[in-house]
XYZ file of C-alpha atoms in Angstrom:
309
model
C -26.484 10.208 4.556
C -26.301 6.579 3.363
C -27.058 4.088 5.589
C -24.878 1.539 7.766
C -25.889 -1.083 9.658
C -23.509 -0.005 12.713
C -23.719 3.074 14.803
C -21.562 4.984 12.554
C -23.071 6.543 9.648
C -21.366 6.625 6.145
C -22.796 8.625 3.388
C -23.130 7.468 0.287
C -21.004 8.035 -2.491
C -22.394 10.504 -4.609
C -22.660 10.399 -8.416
C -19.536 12.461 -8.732
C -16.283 11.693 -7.015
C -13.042 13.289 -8.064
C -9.574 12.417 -6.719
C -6.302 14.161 -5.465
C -3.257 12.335 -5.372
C 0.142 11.849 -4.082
C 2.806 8.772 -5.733
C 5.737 7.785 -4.375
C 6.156 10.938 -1.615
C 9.542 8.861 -0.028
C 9.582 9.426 3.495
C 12.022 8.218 6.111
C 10.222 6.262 8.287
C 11.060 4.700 11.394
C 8.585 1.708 11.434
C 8.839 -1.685 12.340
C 12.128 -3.958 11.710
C 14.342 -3.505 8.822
C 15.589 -6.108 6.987
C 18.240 -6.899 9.462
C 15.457 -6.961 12.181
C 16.756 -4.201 13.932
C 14.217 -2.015 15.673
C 13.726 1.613 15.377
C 15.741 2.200 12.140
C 14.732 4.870 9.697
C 13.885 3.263 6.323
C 12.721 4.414 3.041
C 9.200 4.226 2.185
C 6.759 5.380 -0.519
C 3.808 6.494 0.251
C 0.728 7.018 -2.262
C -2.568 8.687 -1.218
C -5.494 9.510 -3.120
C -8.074 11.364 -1.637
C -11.295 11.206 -2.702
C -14.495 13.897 -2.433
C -17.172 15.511 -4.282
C -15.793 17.696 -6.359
C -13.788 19.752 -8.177
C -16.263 21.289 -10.163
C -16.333 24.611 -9.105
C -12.922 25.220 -9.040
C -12.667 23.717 -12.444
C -15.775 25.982 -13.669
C -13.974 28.679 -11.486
C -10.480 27.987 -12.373
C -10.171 28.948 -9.043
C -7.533 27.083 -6.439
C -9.227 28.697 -3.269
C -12.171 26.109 -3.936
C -10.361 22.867 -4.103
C -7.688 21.457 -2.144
C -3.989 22.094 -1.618
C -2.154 19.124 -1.983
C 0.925 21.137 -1.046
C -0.322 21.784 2.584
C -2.009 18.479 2.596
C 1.921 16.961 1.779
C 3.299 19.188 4.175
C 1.059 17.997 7.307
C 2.139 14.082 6.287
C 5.801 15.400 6.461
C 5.513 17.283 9.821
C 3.621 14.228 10.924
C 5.870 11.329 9.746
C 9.058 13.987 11.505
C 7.385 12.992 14.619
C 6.883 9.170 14.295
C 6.384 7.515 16.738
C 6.310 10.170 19.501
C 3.088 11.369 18.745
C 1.098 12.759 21.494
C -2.272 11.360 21.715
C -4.892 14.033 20.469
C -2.584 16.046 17.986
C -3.891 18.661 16.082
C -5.254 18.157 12.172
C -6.484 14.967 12.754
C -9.558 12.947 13.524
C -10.650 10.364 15.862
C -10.058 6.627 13.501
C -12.554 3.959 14.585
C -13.814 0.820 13.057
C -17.677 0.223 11.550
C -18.461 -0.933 14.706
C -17.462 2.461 15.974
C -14.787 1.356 17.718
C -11.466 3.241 18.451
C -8.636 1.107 16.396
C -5.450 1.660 18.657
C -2.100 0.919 17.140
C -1.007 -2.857 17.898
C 2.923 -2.442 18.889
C 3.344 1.432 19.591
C 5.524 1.796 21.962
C 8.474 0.615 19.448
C 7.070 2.340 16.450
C 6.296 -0.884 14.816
C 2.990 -1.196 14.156
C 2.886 0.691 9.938
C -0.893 -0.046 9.994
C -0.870 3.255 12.334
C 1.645 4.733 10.433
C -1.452 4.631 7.654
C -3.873 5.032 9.775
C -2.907 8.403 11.328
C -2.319 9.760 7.724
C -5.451 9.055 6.614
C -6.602 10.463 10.021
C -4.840 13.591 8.705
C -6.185 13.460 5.247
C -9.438 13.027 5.920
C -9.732 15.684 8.514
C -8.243 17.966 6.144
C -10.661 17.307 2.970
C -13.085 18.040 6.163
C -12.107 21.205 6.912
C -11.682 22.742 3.367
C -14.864 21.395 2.380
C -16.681 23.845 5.268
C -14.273 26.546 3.749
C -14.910 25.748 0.957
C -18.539 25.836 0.940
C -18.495 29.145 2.924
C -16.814 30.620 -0.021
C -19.481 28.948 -2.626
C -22.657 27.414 -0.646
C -23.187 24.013 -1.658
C -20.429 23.493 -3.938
C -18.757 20.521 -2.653
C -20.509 17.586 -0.473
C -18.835 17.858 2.730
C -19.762 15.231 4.585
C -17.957 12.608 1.695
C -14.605 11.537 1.833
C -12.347 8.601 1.088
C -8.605 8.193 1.522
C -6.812 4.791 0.343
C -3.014 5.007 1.674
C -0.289 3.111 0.281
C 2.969 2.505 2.038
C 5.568 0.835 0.734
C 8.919 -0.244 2.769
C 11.181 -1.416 -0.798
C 14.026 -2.897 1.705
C 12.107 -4.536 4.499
C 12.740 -8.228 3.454
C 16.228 -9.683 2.471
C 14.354 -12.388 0.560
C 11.901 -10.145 -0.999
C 12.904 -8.074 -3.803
C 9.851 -5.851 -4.013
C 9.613 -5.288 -0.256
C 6.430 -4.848 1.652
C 3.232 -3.035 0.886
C 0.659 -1.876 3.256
C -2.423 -0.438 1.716
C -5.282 0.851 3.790
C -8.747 2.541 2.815
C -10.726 4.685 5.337
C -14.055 7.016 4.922
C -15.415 9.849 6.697
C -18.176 8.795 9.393
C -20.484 9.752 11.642
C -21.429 8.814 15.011
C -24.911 9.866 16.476
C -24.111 12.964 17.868
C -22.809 13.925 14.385
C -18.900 13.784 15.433
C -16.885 13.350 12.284
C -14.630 9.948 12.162
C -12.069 8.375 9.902
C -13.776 4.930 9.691
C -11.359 1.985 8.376
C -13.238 -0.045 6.112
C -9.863 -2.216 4.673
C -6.585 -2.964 4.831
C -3.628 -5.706 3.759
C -0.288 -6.445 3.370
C 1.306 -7.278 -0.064
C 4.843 -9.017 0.314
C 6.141 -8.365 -3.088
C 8.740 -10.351 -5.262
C 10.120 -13.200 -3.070
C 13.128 -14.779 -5.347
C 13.190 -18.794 -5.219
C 14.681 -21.164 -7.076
C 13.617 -24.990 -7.620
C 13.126 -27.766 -9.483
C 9.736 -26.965 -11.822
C 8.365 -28.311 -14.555
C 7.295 -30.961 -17.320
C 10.132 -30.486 -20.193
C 12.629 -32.577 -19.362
C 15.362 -29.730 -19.518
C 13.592 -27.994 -16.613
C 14.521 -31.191 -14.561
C 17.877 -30.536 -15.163
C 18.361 -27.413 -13.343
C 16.676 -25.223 -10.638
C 15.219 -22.082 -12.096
C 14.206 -18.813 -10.446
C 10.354 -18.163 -9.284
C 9.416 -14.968 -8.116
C 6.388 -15.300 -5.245
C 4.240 -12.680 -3.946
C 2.119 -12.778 -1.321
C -1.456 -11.283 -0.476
C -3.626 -10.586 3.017
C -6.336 -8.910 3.700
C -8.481 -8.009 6.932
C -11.763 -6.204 7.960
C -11.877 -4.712 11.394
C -10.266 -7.326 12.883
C -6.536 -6.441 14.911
C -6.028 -10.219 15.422
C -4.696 -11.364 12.025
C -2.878 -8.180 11.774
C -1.113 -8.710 14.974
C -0.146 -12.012 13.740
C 1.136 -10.737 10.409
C 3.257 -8.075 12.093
C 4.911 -10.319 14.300
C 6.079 -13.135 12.088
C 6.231 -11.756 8.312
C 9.515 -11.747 8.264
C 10.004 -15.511 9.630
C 7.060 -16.505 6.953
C 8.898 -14.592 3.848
C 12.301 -16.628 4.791
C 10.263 -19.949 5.158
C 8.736 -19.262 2.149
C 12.086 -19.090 0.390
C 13.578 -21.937 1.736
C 10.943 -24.853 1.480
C 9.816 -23.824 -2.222
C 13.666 -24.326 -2.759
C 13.621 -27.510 -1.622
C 10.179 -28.378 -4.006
C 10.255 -30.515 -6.902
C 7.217 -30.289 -8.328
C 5.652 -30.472 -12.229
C 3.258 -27.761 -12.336
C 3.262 -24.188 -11.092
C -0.166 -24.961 -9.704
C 0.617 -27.360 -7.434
C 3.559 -24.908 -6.412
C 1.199 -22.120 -5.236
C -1.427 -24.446 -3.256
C 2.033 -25.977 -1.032
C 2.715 -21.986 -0.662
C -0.938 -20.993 0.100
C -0.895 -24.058 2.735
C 2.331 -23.455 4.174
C 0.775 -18.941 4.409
C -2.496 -20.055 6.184
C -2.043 -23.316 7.765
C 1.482 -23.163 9.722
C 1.405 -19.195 9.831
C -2.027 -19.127 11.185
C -3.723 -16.214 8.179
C -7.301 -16.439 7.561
C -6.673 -15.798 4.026
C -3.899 -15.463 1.282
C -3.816 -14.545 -2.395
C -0.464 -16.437 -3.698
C 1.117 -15.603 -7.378
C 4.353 -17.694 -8.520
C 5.934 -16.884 -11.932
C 8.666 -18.292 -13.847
C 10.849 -15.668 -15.595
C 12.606 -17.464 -17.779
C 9.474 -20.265 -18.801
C 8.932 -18.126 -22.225
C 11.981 -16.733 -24.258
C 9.969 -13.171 -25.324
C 7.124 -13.210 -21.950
C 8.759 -11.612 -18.969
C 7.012 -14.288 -16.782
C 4.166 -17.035 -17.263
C 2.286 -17.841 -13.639
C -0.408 -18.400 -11.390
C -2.729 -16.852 -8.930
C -4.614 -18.513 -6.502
C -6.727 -17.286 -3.331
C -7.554 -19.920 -0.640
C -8.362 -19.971 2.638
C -6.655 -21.963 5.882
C -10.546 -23.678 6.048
C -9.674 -24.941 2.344
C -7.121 -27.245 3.836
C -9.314 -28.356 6.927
């Protein structure tokens, strides 16, 4: 095993890592507030999973199904599970305990409305992971040292398209956990990162040097970035005022006048970190129509809230 400098142990990646994966599985999920901000509403969503382990070589040398995994029953279990959201019973079968590096449980922020789509992600890579667990053992009762069972990654992506009214692209959660180990050898589903991506927020101001751009406000399309590491405090915060930030976003760039689209994303980043308390925001702002045959022209930025003092 690979070393960690907590209590839980997290083997090493190994020199060969293959992948399974599920795009765009749409589920019906009942998590958080729609767009509306009505609680408890079914939604669409899009979830993407890829699964990582070590390997697929023998079934490949094989061409044999019984030693890799079935990402039939894998899709099945995230369907059966998702069915239940949010009454799930504490302890449910095909899943593992998820904890942080520290080794400490992560608990779901605002459960008891099924609002909280961190734990949406986090019990399906729960499920995932404990699964690529359990066909590993099978698998290496079949063929004796054929995979490395004690390796595993899952990175979930879920994506709510109609979320935000001001945000065309809707909200993304992504989330990457790995299998761990705690001293007594119990296996874990250890988060190691996860962030929010508000996608696609339609503006329109005043931007620009050419004196035609002064004329008239033109669209900007804004996207947003976080990012966390253990830590349920930021994500709290996000949860609970996203929506508020993605409308204030929209509204005071509309009301900007300003030359360059770099001075545009710092009064965004500002407005993200400082007034909406995030550690830390990755801001990109592009004009559609700045080039006649580019379908935008923009600029990134990451900054911090201690970047503004």
């Amino acid at each position: 095993m690979g070393e960690c400098r907590t209590i839980i142990q997290i083997p090493s990646p190994p020199e060969l890592v293959d992948h399974i994966c599920l795009r765009n599985v749409q589920l019906h999920l009942s998590s958080g507030t729609d767009a509306w901000h009505r609680l408890g509403r079914r939604q669409p969503c899009a979830m993407s999973l890829k699964l990582s382990w070590s390997s697929v070589s023998a079934s490949a040398k094989e061409d044999e199904v019984d030693l890799s995994l079935d990402y039939g029953k894998l899709n099945q279990r995230i369907e059966e599970l998702v069915q239940e959201w949010p009454n799930l019973r504490e302890g449910l079968g095909n899943q593992i305990p998820v904890v942080s590096l520290h080794g400490q449980p992560v608990h779901g922020l605002l459960v008891e409305r099924g609002q909280d789509i961190c734990l949406v992600a986090r019990k399906i890579a729960s499920l995932a992971l404990a699964y690529l667990y359990e066909r590993g053992q099978a698998i290496n009762a079949i063929r004796p040292g054929a995979v490395q069972e004690n390796f595993g990654q899952c990175e979930v992506s879920l994506h709510l398209p109609k979320a935000l009214l001001r945000a065309e692209g809707g909200l993304l959660h992504r989330s990457v956990h790995k299998l761990g180990y705690n001293p007594a050898d119990a296996v874990a589903a250890v988060m190691i990162e996860d962030g929010f991506r508000i996608e696609n927020i339609r503006c329109h101001c005043i931007i620009g040097v050419n004196a035609h751009e002064r004329l008239e406000k033109q669209p900007v399309v804004v996207s947003l970035e976080t990012k966390g590491r253990g830590n349920d405090d930021w994500r709290e915060r996000f949860l609970n005022t996203y929506q508020e930030m993605t409308r204030a976003v929209a509204e005071e760039v509309d009301k900007t006048t300003f030359k360059s689209v770099e001075a545009l994303v710092v009064f965004i980043a500002r407005l993200v970190t400082v007034d909406f308390g995030n550690e830390l925001v990755t801001v990109r702002a592009e004009k559609p129509n700045a080039l006649a045959f580019a379908e935008g022209t923009g600029v990134e930025i990451t900054r911090s809230r201690e970047f503004f003092g």
